[in-house]
XYZ file of C-alpha atoms in Angstrom:
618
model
C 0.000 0.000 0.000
C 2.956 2.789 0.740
C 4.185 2.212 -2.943
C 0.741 3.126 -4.159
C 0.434 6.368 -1.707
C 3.809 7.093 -3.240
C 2.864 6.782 -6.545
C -0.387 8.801 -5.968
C 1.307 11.634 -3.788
C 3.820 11.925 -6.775
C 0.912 12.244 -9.185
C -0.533 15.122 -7.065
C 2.454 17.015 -6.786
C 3.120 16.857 -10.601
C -0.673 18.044 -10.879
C -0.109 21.216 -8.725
C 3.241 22.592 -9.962
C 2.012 21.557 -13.822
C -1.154 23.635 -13.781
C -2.788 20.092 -14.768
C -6.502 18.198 -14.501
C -6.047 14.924 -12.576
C -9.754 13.162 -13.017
C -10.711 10.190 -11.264
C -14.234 9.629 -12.891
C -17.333 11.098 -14.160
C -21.260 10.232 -14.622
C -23.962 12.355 -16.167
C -27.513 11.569 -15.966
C -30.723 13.632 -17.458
C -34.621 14.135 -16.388
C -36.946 15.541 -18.822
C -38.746 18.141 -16.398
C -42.037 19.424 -19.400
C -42.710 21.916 -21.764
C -41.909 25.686 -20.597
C -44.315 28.501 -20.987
C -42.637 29.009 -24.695
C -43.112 25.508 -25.637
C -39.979 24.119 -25.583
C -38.171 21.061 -24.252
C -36.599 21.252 -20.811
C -34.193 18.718 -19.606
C -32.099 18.890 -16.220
C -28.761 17.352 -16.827
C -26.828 15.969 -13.498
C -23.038 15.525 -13.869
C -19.862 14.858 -11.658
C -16.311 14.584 -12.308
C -14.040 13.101 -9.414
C -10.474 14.447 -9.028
C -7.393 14.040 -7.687
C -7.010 17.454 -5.901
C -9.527 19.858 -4.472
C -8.069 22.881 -6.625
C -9.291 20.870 -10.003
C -13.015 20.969 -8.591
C -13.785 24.348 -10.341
C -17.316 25.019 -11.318
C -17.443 24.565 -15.267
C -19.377 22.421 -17.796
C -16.923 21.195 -20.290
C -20.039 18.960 -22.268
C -20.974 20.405 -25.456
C -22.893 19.156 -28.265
C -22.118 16.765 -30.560
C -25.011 15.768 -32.516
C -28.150 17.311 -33.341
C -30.163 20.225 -31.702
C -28.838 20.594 -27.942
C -30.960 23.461 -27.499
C -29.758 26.034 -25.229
C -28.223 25.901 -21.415
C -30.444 28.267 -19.473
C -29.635 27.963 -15.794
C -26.405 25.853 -14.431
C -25.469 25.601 -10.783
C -22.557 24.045 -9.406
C -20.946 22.845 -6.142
C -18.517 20.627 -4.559
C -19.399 17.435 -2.463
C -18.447 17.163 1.146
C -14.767 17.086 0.388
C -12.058 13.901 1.606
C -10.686 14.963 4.809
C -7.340 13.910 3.572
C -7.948 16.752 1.624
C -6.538 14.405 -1.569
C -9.629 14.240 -3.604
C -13.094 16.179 -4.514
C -16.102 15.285 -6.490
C -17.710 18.530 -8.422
C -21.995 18.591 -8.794
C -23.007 20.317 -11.592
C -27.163 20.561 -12.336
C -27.554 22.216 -16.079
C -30.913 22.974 -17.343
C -31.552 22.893 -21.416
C -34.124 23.904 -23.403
C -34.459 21.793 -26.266
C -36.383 23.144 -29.574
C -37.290 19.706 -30.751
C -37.791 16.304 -28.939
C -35.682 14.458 -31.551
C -32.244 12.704 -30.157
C -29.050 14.268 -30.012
C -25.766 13.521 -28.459
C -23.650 15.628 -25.635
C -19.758 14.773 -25.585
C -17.128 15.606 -22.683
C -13.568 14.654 -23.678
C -10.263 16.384 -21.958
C -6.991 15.991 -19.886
C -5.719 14.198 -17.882
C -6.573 10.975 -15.962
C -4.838 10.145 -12.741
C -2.301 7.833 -12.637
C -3.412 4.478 -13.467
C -1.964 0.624 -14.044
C -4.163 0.939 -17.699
C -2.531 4.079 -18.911
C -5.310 5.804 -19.342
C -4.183 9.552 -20.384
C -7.131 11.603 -21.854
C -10.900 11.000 -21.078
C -13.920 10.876 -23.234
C -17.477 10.826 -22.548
C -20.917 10.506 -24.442
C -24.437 10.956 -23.601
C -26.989 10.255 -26.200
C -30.580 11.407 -24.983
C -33.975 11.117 -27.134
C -37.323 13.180 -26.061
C -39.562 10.921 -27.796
C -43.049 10.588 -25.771
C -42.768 6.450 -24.522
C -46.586 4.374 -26.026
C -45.743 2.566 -22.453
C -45.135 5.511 -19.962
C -46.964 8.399 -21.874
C -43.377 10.465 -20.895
C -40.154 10.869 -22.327
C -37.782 8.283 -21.146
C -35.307 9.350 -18.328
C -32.174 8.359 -18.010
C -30.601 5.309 -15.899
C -29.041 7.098 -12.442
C -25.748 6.286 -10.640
C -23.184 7.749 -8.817
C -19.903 7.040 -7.188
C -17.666 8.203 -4.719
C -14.202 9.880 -5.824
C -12.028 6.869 -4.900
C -13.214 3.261 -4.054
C -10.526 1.220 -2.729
C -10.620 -2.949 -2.118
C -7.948 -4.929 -1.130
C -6.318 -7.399 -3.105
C -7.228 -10.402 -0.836
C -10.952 -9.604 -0.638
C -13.650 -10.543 -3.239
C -16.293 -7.797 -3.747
C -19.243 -6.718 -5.681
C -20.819 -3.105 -7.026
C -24.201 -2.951 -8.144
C -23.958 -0.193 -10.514
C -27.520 1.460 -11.471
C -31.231 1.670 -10.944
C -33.702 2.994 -13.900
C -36.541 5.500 -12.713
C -38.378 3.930 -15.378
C -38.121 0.118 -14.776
C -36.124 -0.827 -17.264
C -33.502 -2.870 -18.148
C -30.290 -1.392 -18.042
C -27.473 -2.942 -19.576
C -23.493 -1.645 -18.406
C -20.622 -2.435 -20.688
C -17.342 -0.921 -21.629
C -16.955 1.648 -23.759
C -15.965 1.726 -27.867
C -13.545 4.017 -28.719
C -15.378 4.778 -32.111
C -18.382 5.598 -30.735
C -16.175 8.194 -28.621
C -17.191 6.120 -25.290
C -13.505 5.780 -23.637
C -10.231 6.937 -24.372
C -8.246 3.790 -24.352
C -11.319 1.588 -23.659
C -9.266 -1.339 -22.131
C -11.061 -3.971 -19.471
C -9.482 -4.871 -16.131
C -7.953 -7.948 -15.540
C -9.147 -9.615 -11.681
C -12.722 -7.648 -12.134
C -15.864 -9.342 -14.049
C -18.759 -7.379 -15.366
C -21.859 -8.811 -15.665
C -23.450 -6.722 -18.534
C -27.346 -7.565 -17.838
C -27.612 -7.228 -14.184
C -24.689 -4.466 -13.848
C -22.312 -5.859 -11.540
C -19.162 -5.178 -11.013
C -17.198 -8.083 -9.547
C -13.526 -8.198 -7.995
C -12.533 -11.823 -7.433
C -8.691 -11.030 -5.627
C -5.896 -9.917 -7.547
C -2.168 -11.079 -7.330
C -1.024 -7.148 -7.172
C -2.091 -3.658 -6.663
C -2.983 -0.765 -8.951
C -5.036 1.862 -9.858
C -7.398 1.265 -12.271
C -10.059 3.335 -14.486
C -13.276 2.034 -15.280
C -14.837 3.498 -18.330
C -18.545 1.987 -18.432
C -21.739 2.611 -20.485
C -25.002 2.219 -19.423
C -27.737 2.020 -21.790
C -31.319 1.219 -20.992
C -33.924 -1.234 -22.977
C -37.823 -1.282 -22.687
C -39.116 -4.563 -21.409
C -41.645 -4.676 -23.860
C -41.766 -3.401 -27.706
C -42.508 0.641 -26.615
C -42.760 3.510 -29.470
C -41.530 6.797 -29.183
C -43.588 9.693 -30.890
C -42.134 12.930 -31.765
C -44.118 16.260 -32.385
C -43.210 16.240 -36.207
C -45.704 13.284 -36.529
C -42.735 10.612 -36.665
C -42.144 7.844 -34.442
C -39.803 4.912 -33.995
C -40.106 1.669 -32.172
C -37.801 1.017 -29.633
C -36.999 -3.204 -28.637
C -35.915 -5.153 -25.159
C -32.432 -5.732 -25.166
C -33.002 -9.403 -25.891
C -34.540 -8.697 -29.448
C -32.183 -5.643 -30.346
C -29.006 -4.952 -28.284
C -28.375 -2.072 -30.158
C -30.854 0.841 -29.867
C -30.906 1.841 -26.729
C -33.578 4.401 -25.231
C -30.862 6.608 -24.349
C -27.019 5.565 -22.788
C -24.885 7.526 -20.163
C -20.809 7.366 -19.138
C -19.977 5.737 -16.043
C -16.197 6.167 -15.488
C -14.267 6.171 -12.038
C -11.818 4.537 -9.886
C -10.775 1.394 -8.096
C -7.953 1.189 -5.971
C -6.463 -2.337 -5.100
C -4.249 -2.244 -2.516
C -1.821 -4.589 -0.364
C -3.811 -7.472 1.067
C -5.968 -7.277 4.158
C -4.589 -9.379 7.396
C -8.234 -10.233 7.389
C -11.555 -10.020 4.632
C -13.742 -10.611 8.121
C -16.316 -7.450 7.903
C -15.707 -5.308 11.272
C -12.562 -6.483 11.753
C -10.173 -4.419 9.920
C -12.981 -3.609 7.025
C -15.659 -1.895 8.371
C -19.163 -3.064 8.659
C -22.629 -1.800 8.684
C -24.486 -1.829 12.073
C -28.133 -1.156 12.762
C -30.105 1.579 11.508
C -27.715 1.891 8.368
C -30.314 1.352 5.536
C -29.727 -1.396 2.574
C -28.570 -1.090 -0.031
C -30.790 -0.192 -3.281
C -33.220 0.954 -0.724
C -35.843 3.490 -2.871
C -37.138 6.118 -0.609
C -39.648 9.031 -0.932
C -39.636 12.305 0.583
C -40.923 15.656 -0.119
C -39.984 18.857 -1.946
C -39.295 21.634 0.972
C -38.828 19.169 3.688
C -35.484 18.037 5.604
C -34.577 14.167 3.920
C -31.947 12.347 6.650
C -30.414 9.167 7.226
C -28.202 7.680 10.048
C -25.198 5.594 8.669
C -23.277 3.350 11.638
C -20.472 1.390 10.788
C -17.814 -0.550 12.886
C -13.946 -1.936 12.949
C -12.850 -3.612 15.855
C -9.021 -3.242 14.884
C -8.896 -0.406 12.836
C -10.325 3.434 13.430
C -12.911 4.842 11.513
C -12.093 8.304 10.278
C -14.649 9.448 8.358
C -18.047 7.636 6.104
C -17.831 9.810 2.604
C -20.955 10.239 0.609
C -22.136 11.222 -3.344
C -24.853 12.703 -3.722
C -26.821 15.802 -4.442
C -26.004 19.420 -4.456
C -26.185 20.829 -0.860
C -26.118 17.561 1.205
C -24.600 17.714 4.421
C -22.738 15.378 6.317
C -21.932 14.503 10.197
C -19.290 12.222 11.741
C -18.302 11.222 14.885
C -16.118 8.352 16.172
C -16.246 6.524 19.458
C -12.915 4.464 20.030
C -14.571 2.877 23.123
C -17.150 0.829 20.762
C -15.210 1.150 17.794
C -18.122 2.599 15.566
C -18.287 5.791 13.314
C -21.630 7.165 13.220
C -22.896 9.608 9.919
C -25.948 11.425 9.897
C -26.565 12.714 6.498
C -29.202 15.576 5.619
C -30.591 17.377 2.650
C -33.387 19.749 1.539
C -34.997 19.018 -1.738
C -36.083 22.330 -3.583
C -38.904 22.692 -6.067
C -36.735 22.016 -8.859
C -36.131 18.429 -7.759
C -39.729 17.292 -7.722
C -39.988 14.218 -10.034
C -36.203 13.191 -9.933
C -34.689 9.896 -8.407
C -31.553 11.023 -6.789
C -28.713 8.623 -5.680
C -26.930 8.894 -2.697
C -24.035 6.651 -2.069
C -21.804 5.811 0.862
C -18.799 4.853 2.084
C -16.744 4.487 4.996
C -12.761 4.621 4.982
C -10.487 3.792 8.324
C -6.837 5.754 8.680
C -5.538 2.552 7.103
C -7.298 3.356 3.629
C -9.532 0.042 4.111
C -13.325 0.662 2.840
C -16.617 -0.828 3.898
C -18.606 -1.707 1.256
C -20.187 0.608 -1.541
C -23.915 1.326 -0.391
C -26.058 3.181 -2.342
C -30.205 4.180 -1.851
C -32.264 6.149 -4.250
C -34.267 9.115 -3.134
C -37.132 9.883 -4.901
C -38.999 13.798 -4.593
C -42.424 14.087 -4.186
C -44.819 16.878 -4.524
C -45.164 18.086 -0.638
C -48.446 17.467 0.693
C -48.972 21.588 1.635
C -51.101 22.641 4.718
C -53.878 24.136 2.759
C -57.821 24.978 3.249
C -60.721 25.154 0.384
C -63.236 27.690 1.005
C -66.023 27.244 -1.617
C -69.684 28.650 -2.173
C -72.422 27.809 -5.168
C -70.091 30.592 -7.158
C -66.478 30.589 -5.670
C -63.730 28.438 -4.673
C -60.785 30.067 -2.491
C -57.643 28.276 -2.132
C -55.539 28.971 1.538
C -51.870 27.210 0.777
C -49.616 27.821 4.719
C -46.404 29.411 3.270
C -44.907 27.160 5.932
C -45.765 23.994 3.807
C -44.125 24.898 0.507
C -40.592 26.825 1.485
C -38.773 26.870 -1.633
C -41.419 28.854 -3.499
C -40.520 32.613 -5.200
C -44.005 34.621 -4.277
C -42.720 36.425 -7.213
C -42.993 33.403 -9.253
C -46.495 32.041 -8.820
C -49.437 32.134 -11.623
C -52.348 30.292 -11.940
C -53.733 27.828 -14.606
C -55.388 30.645 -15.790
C -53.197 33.951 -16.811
C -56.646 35.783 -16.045
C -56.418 34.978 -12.361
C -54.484 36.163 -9.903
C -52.643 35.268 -7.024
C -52.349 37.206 -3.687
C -50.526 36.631 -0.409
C -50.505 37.731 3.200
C -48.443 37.271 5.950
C -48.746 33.223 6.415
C -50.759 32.041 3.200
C -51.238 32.045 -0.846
C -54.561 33.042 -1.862
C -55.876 32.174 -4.569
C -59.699 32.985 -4.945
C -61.830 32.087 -8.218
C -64.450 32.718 -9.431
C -66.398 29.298 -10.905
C -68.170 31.155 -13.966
C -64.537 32.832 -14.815
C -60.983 32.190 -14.474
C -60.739 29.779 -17.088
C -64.104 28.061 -16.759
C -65.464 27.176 -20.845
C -68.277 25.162 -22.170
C -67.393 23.641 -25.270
C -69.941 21.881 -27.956
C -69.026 18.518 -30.102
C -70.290 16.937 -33.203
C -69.689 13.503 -31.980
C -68.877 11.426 -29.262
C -65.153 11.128 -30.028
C -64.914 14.990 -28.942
C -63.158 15.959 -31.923
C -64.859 18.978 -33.412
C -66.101 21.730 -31.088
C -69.599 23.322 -32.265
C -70.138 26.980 -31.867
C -71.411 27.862 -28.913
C -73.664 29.842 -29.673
C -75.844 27.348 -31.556
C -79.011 26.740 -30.556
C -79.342 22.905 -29.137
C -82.023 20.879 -30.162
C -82.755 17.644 -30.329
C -85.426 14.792 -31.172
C -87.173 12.367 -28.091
C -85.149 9.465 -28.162
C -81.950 10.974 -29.353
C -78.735 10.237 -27.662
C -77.473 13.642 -25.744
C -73.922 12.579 -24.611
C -72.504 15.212 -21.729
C -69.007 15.580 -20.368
C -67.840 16.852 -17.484
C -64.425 17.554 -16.388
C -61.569 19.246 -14.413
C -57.960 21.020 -15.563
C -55.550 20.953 -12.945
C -51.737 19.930 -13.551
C -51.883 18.133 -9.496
C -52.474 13.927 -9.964
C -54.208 13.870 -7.008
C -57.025 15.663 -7.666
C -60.529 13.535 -8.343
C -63.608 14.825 -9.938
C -67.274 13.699 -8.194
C -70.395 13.883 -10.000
C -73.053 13.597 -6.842
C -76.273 14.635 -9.204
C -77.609 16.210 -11.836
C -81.208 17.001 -13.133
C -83.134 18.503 -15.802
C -84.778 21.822 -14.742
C -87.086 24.325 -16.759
C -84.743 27.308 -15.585
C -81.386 27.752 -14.881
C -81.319 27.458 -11.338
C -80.183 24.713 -9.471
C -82.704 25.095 -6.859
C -85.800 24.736 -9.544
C -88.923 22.809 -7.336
C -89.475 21.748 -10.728
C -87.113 19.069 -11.900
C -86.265 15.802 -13.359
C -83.814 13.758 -11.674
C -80.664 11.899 -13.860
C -78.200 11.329 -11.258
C -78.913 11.839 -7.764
C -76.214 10.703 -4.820
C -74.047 9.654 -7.519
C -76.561 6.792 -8.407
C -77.714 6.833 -12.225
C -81.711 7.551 -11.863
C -82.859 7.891 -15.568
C -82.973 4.264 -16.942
C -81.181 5.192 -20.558
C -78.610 7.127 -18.619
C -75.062 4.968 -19.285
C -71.887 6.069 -17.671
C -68.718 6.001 -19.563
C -65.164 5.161 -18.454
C -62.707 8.431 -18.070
C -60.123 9.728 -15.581
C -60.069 10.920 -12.390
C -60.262 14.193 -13.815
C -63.310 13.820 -15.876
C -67.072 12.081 -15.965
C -68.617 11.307 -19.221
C -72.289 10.063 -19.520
C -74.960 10.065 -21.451
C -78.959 9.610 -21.777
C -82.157 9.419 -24.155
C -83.633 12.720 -25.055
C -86.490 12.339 -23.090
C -90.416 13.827 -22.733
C -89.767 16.216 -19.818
C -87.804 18.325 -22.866
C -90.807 18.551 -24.641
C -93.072 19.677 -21.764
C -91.311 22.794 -21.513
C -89.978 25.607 -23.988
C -86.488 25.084 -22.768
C -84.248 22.678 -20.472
C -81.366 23.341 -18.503
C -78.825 20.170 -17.041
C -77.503 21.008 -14.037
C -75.190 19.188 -11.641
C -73.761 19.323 -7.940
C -70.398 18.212 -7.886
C -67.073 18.993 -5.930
C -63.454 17.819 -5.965
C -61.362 15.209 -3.616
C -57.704 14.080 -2.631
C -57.733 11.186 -4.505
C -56.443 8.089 -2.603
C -58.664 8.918 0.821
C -61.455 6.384 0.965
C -63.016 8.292 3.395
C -63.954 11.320 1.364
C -67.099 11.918 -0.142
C -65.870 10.607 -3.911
C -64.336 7.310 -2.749
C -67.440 6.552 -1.412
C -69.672 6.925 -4.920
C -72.881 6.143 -5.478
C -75.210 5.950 -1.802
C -78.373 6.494 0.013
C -78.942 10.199 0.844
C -78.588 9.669 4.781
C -74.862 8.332 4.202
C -73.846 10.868 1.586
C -74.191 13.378 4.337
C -71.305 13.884 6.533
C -68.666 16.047 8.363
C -66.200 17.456 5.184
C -62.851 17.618 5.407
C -61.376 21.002 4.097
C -58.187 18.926 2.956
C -59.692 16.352 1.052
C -62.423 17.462 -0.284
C -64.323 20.733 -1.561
C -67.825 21.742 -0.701
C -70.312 21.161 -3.602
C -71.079 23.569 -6.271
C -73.250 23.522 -8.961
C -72.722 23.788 -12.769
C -74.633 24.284 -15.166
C -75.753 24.507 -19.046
C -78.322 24.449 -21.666
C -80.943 25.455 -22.920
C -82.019 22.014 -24.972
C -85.081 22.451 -27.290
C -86.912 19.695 -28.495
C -86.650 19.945 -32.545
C -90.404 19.963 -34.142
C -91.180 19.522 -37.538
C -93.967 21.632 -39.483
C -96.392 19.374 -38.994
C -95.782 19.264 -34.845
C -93.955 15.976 -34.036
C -90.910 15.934 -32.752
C -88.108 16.697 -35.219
C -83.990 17.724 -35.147
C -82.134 20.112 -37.207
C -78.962 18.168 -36.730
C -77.366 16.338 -39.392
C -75.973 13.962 -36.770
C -78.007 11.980 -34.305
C -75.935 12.584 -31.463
C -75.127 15.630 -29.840
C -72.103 16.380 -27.473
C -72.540 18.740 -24.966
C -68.952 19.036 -22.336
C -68.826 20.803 -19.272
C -65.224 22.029 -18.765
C -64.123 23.393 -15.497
C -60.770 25.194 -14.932
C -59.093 24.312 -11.311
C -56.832 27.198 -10.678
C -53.587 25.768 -9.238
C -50.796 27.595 -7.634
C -47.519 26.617 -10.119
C -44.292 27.750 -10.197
C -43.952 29.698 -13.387
């Protein structure tokens, strides 16, 4: 082992006094984050490059394009991991946001100088990342990327078998990991290792003992393969069908570099975990553990590990920008306790972040590589609905959702505004504005919107198909249709009515409900005599909005008796009910009296559309 510090100390010295780049690795990763407000692409790129010496760990992005439209870097930020106390190595974060005029593929390339020294040689690095935007037939997204990270240095010793797992896929798919191909601009020198066995499929990295040290670079691909045939659509109306690796090994969905370094030093007097290596103790969490946490909120672990005859100096982590790290270490017990810590922002909702771990004694000998994947959630915000037959006012606790810019916030609607006070958002709205349309169809495949202004009449008998349904960019938001009735006026209050759906409990016998969303309720009924009694109809309907997920809110509960539909509401997880309304249908007569239509179609469309107003970040 004091050869190899030798060798390594040299290296750094030569790096300092020649003004030169020592890297030790680098990974970058991508998450396609939606359209912005001008319509294009945006992608949030994740890289890190490992070097030798803290000085190299300057904030720059040395990946430029390569092939096809790259679109444009808009926002970049940059910092530097919780640095080796030996003060030998760093790892930069960089998070680079793109906008991308076109979902079609294209290619990002890194390539520079110099690699540390290593047994292979290596001199000069080179990287590729191919991404493609394409919207998946399986997910309904584009695809992201497979996600990894490694710590600057990983160190084994010679005498001691050991094992990496490599990636995980946000996705669920397969990811494959191979070497690189120097023609495809994957690797420099794109050698393998002798003593260390990848298994390409399941993306393990094996060490099986080696007769001497070194230093050796990695320089790894992953690429990631549906599990079932999936087709990616583009917005110029082209597509292309994308295969499991089985069938086609080589069209990916997209492939990222993996490159870093393994140390193999002097043999071990003992491969016994918590002996000289340390081992994990109780409550460090497994590894490939997925967890889920919220945007705004403090996201910490507790790491433990123990050596009985060596000291623990420090546990040494990868992860995100801004993570924070702990350590102390009791030489009574022997164990080195971490507690790690980090506050997601707004900007990370949606993304799987890894977070590997380490820990190192003063004698350079590493537990195993442990690594969990954090995934961001929207927070769950301390909020209020206030709602009348005409309004709905939003309360959001600014408490809840730290990370917003007030400055930033819009609604749905442009036409609606947002207001604050001291501890909320307010957004108040207005049900017949802000948004709120009524759209007219030709069919029932809602394809061509009639004018609304047309006059609606129908024959008896005729099919009258209605649609009702709610805009709001939240998934957890659930539409309830409790009733709705046919009144002479438009007034939801009418003593004279007909009844269609009442509790949520079809009433008219030719009324059929038909399959949607969560976001939406389609039905429709036989034009039927209680038109015809009166000059004009009007349908309206009592309906209000849940938390979807809670079965104890109003909408999980569906269709019931009146006495059980009646209960205590919860401002959280449900609104109150409003009513909505439209019409007036006419039944068609001919000349001669009888009923008659002056559609050329049999079937008439009519689609209730309200607009949610949602606080966003803009």
């Amino acid at each position: 082992m004091g050869l190899l510090v030798v060798l390594l100390y040299c290296s750094l010295v030569s790096g300092v006094f020649g003004n030169e780049v020592y890297m030790q690795g680098g990974v970058l990763t991508f998450t396609p984050k939606g359209n912005n407000l001008d319509g294009t692409i945006r992608v949030d790129f994740h890289y890190k490059k490992s070097y030798l010496y803290p000085e190299s760990c300057s904030p720059t992005f040395s990946w430029g394009c390569h092939n096809g439209d790259c679109g444009t870097i808009t926002t970049s930020e940059y910092g530097v991991m919780a640095p080796d106390p030996s003060g030998v190595s760093c790892q930069l974060e960089g998070v680079i946001t793109r906008s991308l005029p076109s979902d079609k593929p294209f290619d990002l390339l890194d390539q520079g100088c110099c690699w540390t020294y290593n047994t292979e040689d290596l001199v000069s690095w080179s990287m590729i990342a191919h991404v493609d935007l394409g919207r998946r037939s399986d997910t309904g997204f584009p695809n992201r990327s497979p996600i990894t990270t490694m710590p600057p240095q990983i160190r084994v010793p010679q005498n001691c078998p050991t094992t990496f797992l490599l990636a995980h896929d946000p996705d669920g798919d397969n990811v494959r990991c191979r070497y690189g191909t120097r023609n495809n601009l994957e690797c420099s020198t794109c050698k393998t290792v002798p003593d260390f066995t990848l298994d390409e499929n399941a993306c393990i990295l094996s060490f099986s003992g080696s007769s001497s040290s070194g230093v050796h670079m990695f320089e790894l691909v992953l690429e990631d393969f549906p599990r079932q045939n999936t087709t990616l659509k583009y917005h110029d109306g082209t597509s292309t069908v994308k295969y499991p690796l089985s069938q086609d090994a080589s069209d990916p969905l997209s492939k990222i570099p993996l490159q870093f370094l393994v140390i193999v030093d002097g043999a071990a007097p003992s491969c016994v975990l918590g002996e000289y290596i340390p081992k994990y103790i109780t409550p460090t969490v497994h590894h490939g553990a997925l967890v889920k946490t919220s945007f705004g909120k403090e996201f910490s672990f507790p790491i433990s590990a123990v050596s009985t005859k060596s000291v623990i100096k420090d546990i040494e982590i990868s992860g995100p920008l801004n993570i924070e790290r702990t350590f102390e270490y009791n030489n009574v017990t022997g164990v080195g306790k971490a507690m790690i810590k980090w506050t997601p922002t707004v900007n990370d909702i949606g993304d799987y972040i890894p977070i590997c771990f380490i820990a190192q004694t003063t004698t350079l000998y590493q537990s195993e590589l442990r690594c969990i994947i954090v995934v961001i959630e929207e927070s769950q915000s301390e909020s209020d609905v206030e709602c009348t037959d005409t309004t709905m006012t939003l309360y959001v606790s600014k408490s809840s959702v730290r990370g917003f810019n007030e400055t930033n916030l819009r609604l749905n609607d442009p036409s609606c505004s947002v207001t604050t006070n001291g501890s909320h958002f307010i957004a108040s709205v207005s049900l017949n504005s802000c948004g709120t349309q009524v759209e007219f169809y030709d069919n029932s495949a809602f394809t061509t919107v009639i004018n609304p202004n047309t006059h609606i009449k129908v024959k008896l008998k005729d099919m009258i198909y209605m649609g009702i349904s709610v805009q709001s960019a939240l998934s957890s938001i659930r539409l309830f249709v409790e009733s709705c009735r046919a009144t002479p006026h438009d007034n939801p209050n009418d003593p004279i009515y007909y009844d269609i759906i009442s509790n949520g409990c079809t009433k008219a016998q030719t009324t059929k409900v038909y399959s949607g969303s969560l976001k939406e309720f389609r039905f429709g009924l036989e034009a039927f005599s209680f038109i015809g009694d009166y000059e004009q109809v009007y349908i309206t309907c009592t309906v209000l909005l849940c938390g979807a997920g809670d079965p104890k809110n109003r909408c999980a509960q569906g269709c019931t008796n009146s006495s059980s539909s009646r209960r205590r509401r919860s401002l959280v997880s449900e609104t109150q009910r409003y009513f909505i309304s439209q019409g007036p249908l006419r039944l068609a007569r001919t000349s001669s009296g009888s009923p008659g239509s002056n559609l050329n179609r049999n079937t008439q469309v009519i689609s209730f559309a309200f607009i949610v107003a949602i606080v966003l970040v803009a």
